[in-house]
Amino acid sequence: MSNQTTVTEFLLLGFSDVRELQILHFMVFLVLYLAALTGNLLIIIAIALDHHLHTPMYFFLMSLSILDLGSISVTIPKSMANSLMNTRSISYAGCVTQVFFLIFFAGANFALLTIMAYDRYVAICKPLNYKTIVNRTACVQMAASAGISVILYSSLHTGNTFLITFCGGNMVDQFFCEIPQLLKLACSNSYLSEVGVIEFGVCLTLSCFVFIIVTYVQIFATVLRIPSEQGRHKTFSTCLPHLIVISMFLSTVVFAHMKPISSSPSALDLVVAVLYSVLPPVMNPIIYSIRNKEIKASLRKLTGWRLFNKN
């Protein structure tokens, strides 16, 4: 514990030491950040202002956009500021805050995707009971339960991470405070309790993943029994964006954390971190708005843009 007080700040990995490339990094991240903000805010505003979209499915979709806004705001602004000011430092408190919110938004995101799978299951497999099972009260209760659970887990995860004794310096080989990179700085055997928390989180994630798989097996079995080809197409169109988002979220996160941690920073580590921390918040609004006629109609009324045409 005494060694912890000696670490007052961490040094994050920069994309380059060349000033021109630092400015380029700032501009690229700024464009991606503004794209994520614009796309998610448009979905939030469209759903909030259009009473036709005040349904459970769109309530969860709006919640997903809020989480996407939060997740990309945890890492990108600090990295942009460091590049602009030609620095690499982040305070100890800032690193703790990053770790907490990264875990929170990632956990809440996956919990919400699991709830959305259940929502699609009830809507397709038990349509007559949908309004009874998935009503406004149930939506709020499911979202609140997931949020509280994730806050508790994030607090436990963050607390265990920063209880470890750092003997490996304060150089984090990533552009944000990533837990695997922080554990590389830990003294021998001082992070065993954190490994237990990580294993618990993996078990929860696998449980949610199995639930999603079983849910969609039943959904597809029901859809294939629909006699109308148009009905099957309409039903698949409501599930496809959700499946794409789940696949993108899981594939990037799993690849990032299952690959071996290199002893020295590499371009691959940076690229993978960008993929799982930046790509989903940028792509999710595009995936949902392109495939969803109701959202396109609402955005067309809201903005008057020809981009959201009827085709």
Tab-separated table of C-alpha atoms in Angstrom, residues 32-234:
chain	number	residue	atom	x	y	z
A	32	LEU	CA	-14.532	9.759	-35.240
A	33	TYR	CA	-15.675	11.344	-31.983
A	34	LEU	CA	-17.922	13.862	-33.741
A	35	ALA	CA	-19.352	11.077	-35.926
A	36	ALA	CA	-20.211	9.020	-32.836
A	37	LEU	CA	-21.694	12.027	-31.048
A	38	THR	CA	-23.783	13.062	-34.049
A	39	GLY	CA	-25.088	9.581	-34.850
A	40	ASN	CA	-25.994	8.646	-31.292
A	41	LEU	CA	-27.485	12.042	-30.451
A	42	LEU	CA	-29.681	11.885	-33.567
A	43	ILE	CA	-31.037	8.496	-32.500
A	44	ILE	CA	-31.616	9.684	-28.927
A	45	ILE	CA	-33.408	12.856	-30.066
A	46	ALA	CA	-35.453	11.029	-32.720
A	47	ILE	CA	-36.695	8.417	-30.245
A	48	ALA	CA	-37.306	10.964	-27.469
A	49	LEU	CA	-39.334	13.332	-29.671
A	50	ASP	CA	-41.317	10.810	-31.746
A	51	HIS	CA	-44.103	9.306	-29.651
A	52	HIS	CA	-44.490	6.502	-32.223
A	53	LEU	CA	-41.097	5.252	-31.093
A	54	HIS	CA	-41.986	5.131	-27.385
A	55	THR	CA	-41.896	1.338	-27.287
A	56	PRO	CA	-39.658	-1.079	-25.339
A	57	MET	CA	-37.446	-1.858	-28.349
A	58	TYR	CA	-36.683	1.818	-28.956
A	59	PHE	CA	-36.293	2.510	-25.240
A	60	PHE	CA	-33.477	-0.047	-25.188
A	61	LEU	CA	-32.045	1.331	-28.429
A	62	MET	CA	-31.961	4.839	-26.968
A	63	SER	CA	-30.279	3.466	-23.844
A	64	LEU	CA	-27.671	1.787	-26.052
A	65	SER	CA	-26.931	5.113	-27.755
A	66	ILE	CA	-26.520	6.793	-24.362
A	67	LEU	CA	-24.053	4.090	-23.318
A	68	ASP	CA	-22.170	4.463	-26.605
A	69	LEU	CA	-21.832	8.195	-26.000
A	70	GLY	CA	-20.460	7.520	-22.539
A	71	SER	CA	-18.037	4.780	-23.570
A	72	ILE	CA	-16.360	6.759	-26.339
A	73	SER	CA	-16.180	9.858	-24.122
A	74	VAL	CA	-14.102	7.995	-21.526
A	75	THR	CA	-11.023	7.452	-23.702
A	76	ILE	CA	-11.028	9.598	-26.840
A	77	PRO	CA	-11.078	13.156	-25.372
A	78	LYS	CA	-8.095	12.507	-23.075
A	79	SER	CA	-6.084	10.965	-25.898
A	80	MET	CA	-6.945	13.903	-28.165
A	81	ALA	CA	-5.953	16.406	-25.472
A	82	ASN	CA	-2.623	14.640	-24.895
A	83	SER	CA	-1.803	14.723	-28.612
A	84	LEU	CA	-2.781	18.362	-28.922
A	85	MET	CA	-0.733	19.412	-25.894
A	86	ASN	CA	2.176	17.057	-26.675
A	87	THR	CA	1.951	15.235	-23.361
A	88	ARG	CA	1.332	11.651	-22.258
A	89	SER	CA	0.352	11.979	-18.597
A	90	ILE	CA	-2.890	11.085	-16.854
A	91	SER	CA	-3.382	11.587	-13.135
A	92	TYR	CA	-3.816	8.655	-10.775
A	93	ALA	CA	-7.419	9.734	-10.114
A	94	GLY	CA	-7.991	10.156	-13.844
A	95	CYS	CA	-6.768	6.621	-14.481
A	96	VAL	CA	-9.029	5.233	-11.747
A	97	THR	CA	-11.969	7.100	-13.291
A	98	GLN	CA	-11.177	5.750	-16.756
A	99	VAL	CA	-10.986	2.166	-15.526
A	100	PHE	CA	-14.264	2.449	-13.593
A	101	PHE	CA	-16.244	3.918	-16.480
A	102	LEU	CA	-14.676	1.644	-19.083
A	103	ILE	CA	-15.820	-1.393	-17.117
A	104	PHE	CA	-19.199	0.186	-16.396
A	105	PHE	CA	-20.026	1.119	-19.983
A	106	ALA	CA	-18.713	-2.164	-21.421
A	107	GLY	CA	-20.660	-4.210	-18.856
A	108	ALA	CA	-23.829	-2.132	-19.189
A	109	ASN	CA	-23.573	-2.343	-22.978
A	110	PHE	CA	-23.427	-6.135	-22.981
A	111	ALA	CA	-26.141	-6.411	-20.322
A	112	LEU	CA	-28.384	-4.198	-22.455
A	113	LEU	CA	-27.686	-6.268	-25.569
A	114	THR	CA	-28.728	-9.344	-23.560
A	115	ILE	CA	-31.962	-7.652	-22.489
A	116	MET	CA	-32.614	-6.627	-26.096
A	117	ALA	CA	-32.259	-10.273	-27.132
A	118	TYR	CA	-34.913	-11.191	-24.556
A	119	ASP	CA	-37.138	-8.383	-25.856
A	120	ARG	CA	-36.888	-9.754	-29.420
A	121	TYR	CA	-37.577	-13.278	-28.130
A	122	VAL	CA	-40.805	-12.252	-26.411
A	123	ALA	CA	-41.901	-10.079	-29.363
A	124	ILE	CA	-41.402	-12.894	-31.897
A	125	CYS	CA	-42.026	-16.089	-29.931
A	126	LYS	CA	-44.753	-14.808	-27.559
A	127	PRO	CA	-46.345	-11.879	-29.424
A	128	LEU	CA	-49.729	-12.162	-27.696
A	129	ASN	CA	-48.128	-11.719	-24.267
A	130	TYR	CA	-45.575	-9.096	-25.327
A	131	LYS	CA	-47.310	-6.034	-23.876
A	132	THR	CA	-47.896	-7.868	-20.613
A	133	ILE	CA	-44.377	-9.243	-20.199
A	134	VAL	CA	-42.346	-6.339	-21.606
A	135	ASN	CA	-44.241	-3.296	-20.353
A	136	ARG	CA	-42.841	0.055	-19.284
A	137	THR	CA	-42.359	-1.054	-15.680
A	138	ALA	CA	-40.544	-4.216	-16.734
A	139	CYS	CA	-38.257	-2.214	-19.059
A	140	VAL	CA	-37.277	0.203	-16.306
A	141	GLN	CA	-36.763	-2.626	-13.814
A	142	MET	CA	-34.547	-4.623	-16.193
A	143	ALA	CA	-32.474	-1.563	-17.121
A	144	ALA	CA	-32.149	-0.478	-13.474
A	145	SER	CA	-31.203	-3.986	-12.294
A	146	ALA	CA	-28.537	-4.254	-14.986
A	147	GLY	CA	-27.210	-0.783	-14.169
A	148	ILE	CA	-26.950	-1.433	-10.420
A	149	SER	CA	-25.296	-4.819	-10.955
A	150	VAL	CA	-22.741	-3.349	-13.355
A	151	ILE	CA	-21.967	-0.449	-10.972
A	152	LEU	CA	-21.256	-2.925	-8.169
A	153	TYR	CA	-19.063	-5.082	-10.399
A	154	SER	CA	-17.248	-2.050	-11.808
A	155	SER	CA	-16.562	-0.779	-8.287
A	156	LEU	CA	-15.212	-4.189	-7.219
A	157	HIS	CA	-13.117	-4.496	-10.388
A	158	THR	CA	-11.666	-0.992	-10.104
A	159	GLY	CA	-10.995	-1.311	-6.378
A	160	ASN	CA	-9.097	-4.571	-6.841
A	161	THR	CA	-7.096	-3.147	-9.729
A	162	PHE	CA	-5.793	-0.186	-7.749
A	163	LEU	CA	-5.192	-2.146	-4.545
A	164	ILE	CA	-2.271	-3.835	-6.270
A	165	THR	CA	1.269	-2.612	-5.648
A	166	PHE	CA	2.897	-1.120	-8.736
A	167	CYS	CA	6.560	-2.119	-9.022
A	168	GLY	CA	6.916	-1.813	-12.785
A	169	GLY	CA	6.864	1.956	-13.047
A	170	ASN	CA	4.009	4.064	-14.346
A	171	MET	CA	4.267	3.564	-18.133
A	172	VAL	CA	0.962	2.205	-19.520
A	173	ASP	CA	1.446	0.659	-22.972
A	174	GLN	CA	-1.913	1.866	-24.259
A	175	PHE	CA	-3.551	5.208	-25.106
A	176	PHE	CA	-5.900	4.805	-22.129
A	177	CYS	CA	-5.777	3.027	-18.774
A	178	GLU	CA	-6.410	-0.554	-19.826
A	179	ILE	CA	-6.501	-3.149	-17.050
A	180	PRO	CA	-4.245	-5.776	-18.731
A	181	GLN	CA	-1.605	-3.095	-19.233
A	182	LEU	CA	-1.927	-1.924	-15.615
A	183	LEU	CA	-1.499	-5.509	-14.380
A	184	LYS	CA	1.826	-5.639	-16.228
A	185	LEU	CA	3.042	-3.011	-13.752
A	186	ALA	CA	2.000	-5.038	-10.693
A	187	CYS	CA	4.398	-6.672	-8.259
A	188	SER	CA	4.533	-10.454	-8.314
A	189	ASN	CA	1.397	-12.102	-6.833
A	190	SER	CA	-0.126	-8.761	-5.829
A	191	TYR	CA	-2.843	-9.009	-8.474
A	192	LEU	CA	-4.225	-12.483	-7.685
A	193	SER	CA	-7.473	-11.098	-6.208
A	194	GLU	CA	-7.998	-9.078	-9.397
A	195	VAL	CA	-7.580	-12.250	-11.468
A	196	GLY	CA	-10.438	-13.771	-9.457
A	197	VAL	CA	-12.659	-10.787	-10.234
A	198	ILE	CA	-11.770	-11.064	-13.921
A	199	GLU	CA	-12.671	-14.770	-13.914
A	200	PHE	CA	-16.005	-13.940	-12.277
A	201	GLY	CA	-16.651	-11.350	-14.997
A	202	VAL	CA	-15.778	-13.879	-17.704
A	203	CYS	CA	-18.293	-16.330	-16.235
A	204	LEU	CA	-21.018	-13.674	-16.244
A	205	THR	CA	-20.183	-12.747	-19.838
A	206	LEU	CA	-20.295	-16.375	-20.958
A	207	SER	CA	-23.651	-16.816	-19.218
A	208	CYS	CA	-25.081	-13.835	-21.084
A	209	PHE	CA	-23.578	-15.086	-24.338
A	210	VAL	CA	-25.140	-18.545	-23.913
A	211	PHE	CA	-28.489	-16.889	-23.096
A	212	ILE	CA	-28.287	-14.813	-26.300
A	213	ILE	CA	-27.424	-17.884	-28.398
A	214	VAL	CA	-30.283	-19.947	-26.955
A	215	THR	CA	-32.659	-17.013	-27.396
A	216	TYR	CA	-31.810	-16.533	-31.058
A	217	VAL	CA	-32.012	-20.264	-31.786
A	218	GLN	CA	-35.613	-20.129	-30.586
A	219	ILE	CA	-36.236	-16.899	-32.506
A	220	PHE	CA	-34.963	-18.377	-35.787
A	221	ALA	CA	-36.947	-21.578	-35.228
A	222	THR	CA	-40.091	-19.463	-34.819
A	223	VAL	CA	-39.306	-17.216	-37.791
A	224	LEU	CA	-38.772	-20.176	-40.129
A	225	ARG	CA	-42.283	-21.379	-39.312
A	226	ILE	CA	-43.835	-18.104	-40.508
A	227	PRO	CA	-45.630	-18.953	-43.784
A	228	SER	CA	-45.325	-15.496	-45.320
A	229	GLU	CA	-41.968	-14.651	-46.921
A	230	GLN	CA	-42.657	-10.966	-46.300
A	231	GLY	CA	-43.346	-11.709	-42.640
A	232	ARG	CA	-40.079	-13.623	-42.315
A	233	HIS	CA	-38.160	-10.794	-43.978
A	234	LYS	CA	-39.721	-8.169	-41.692
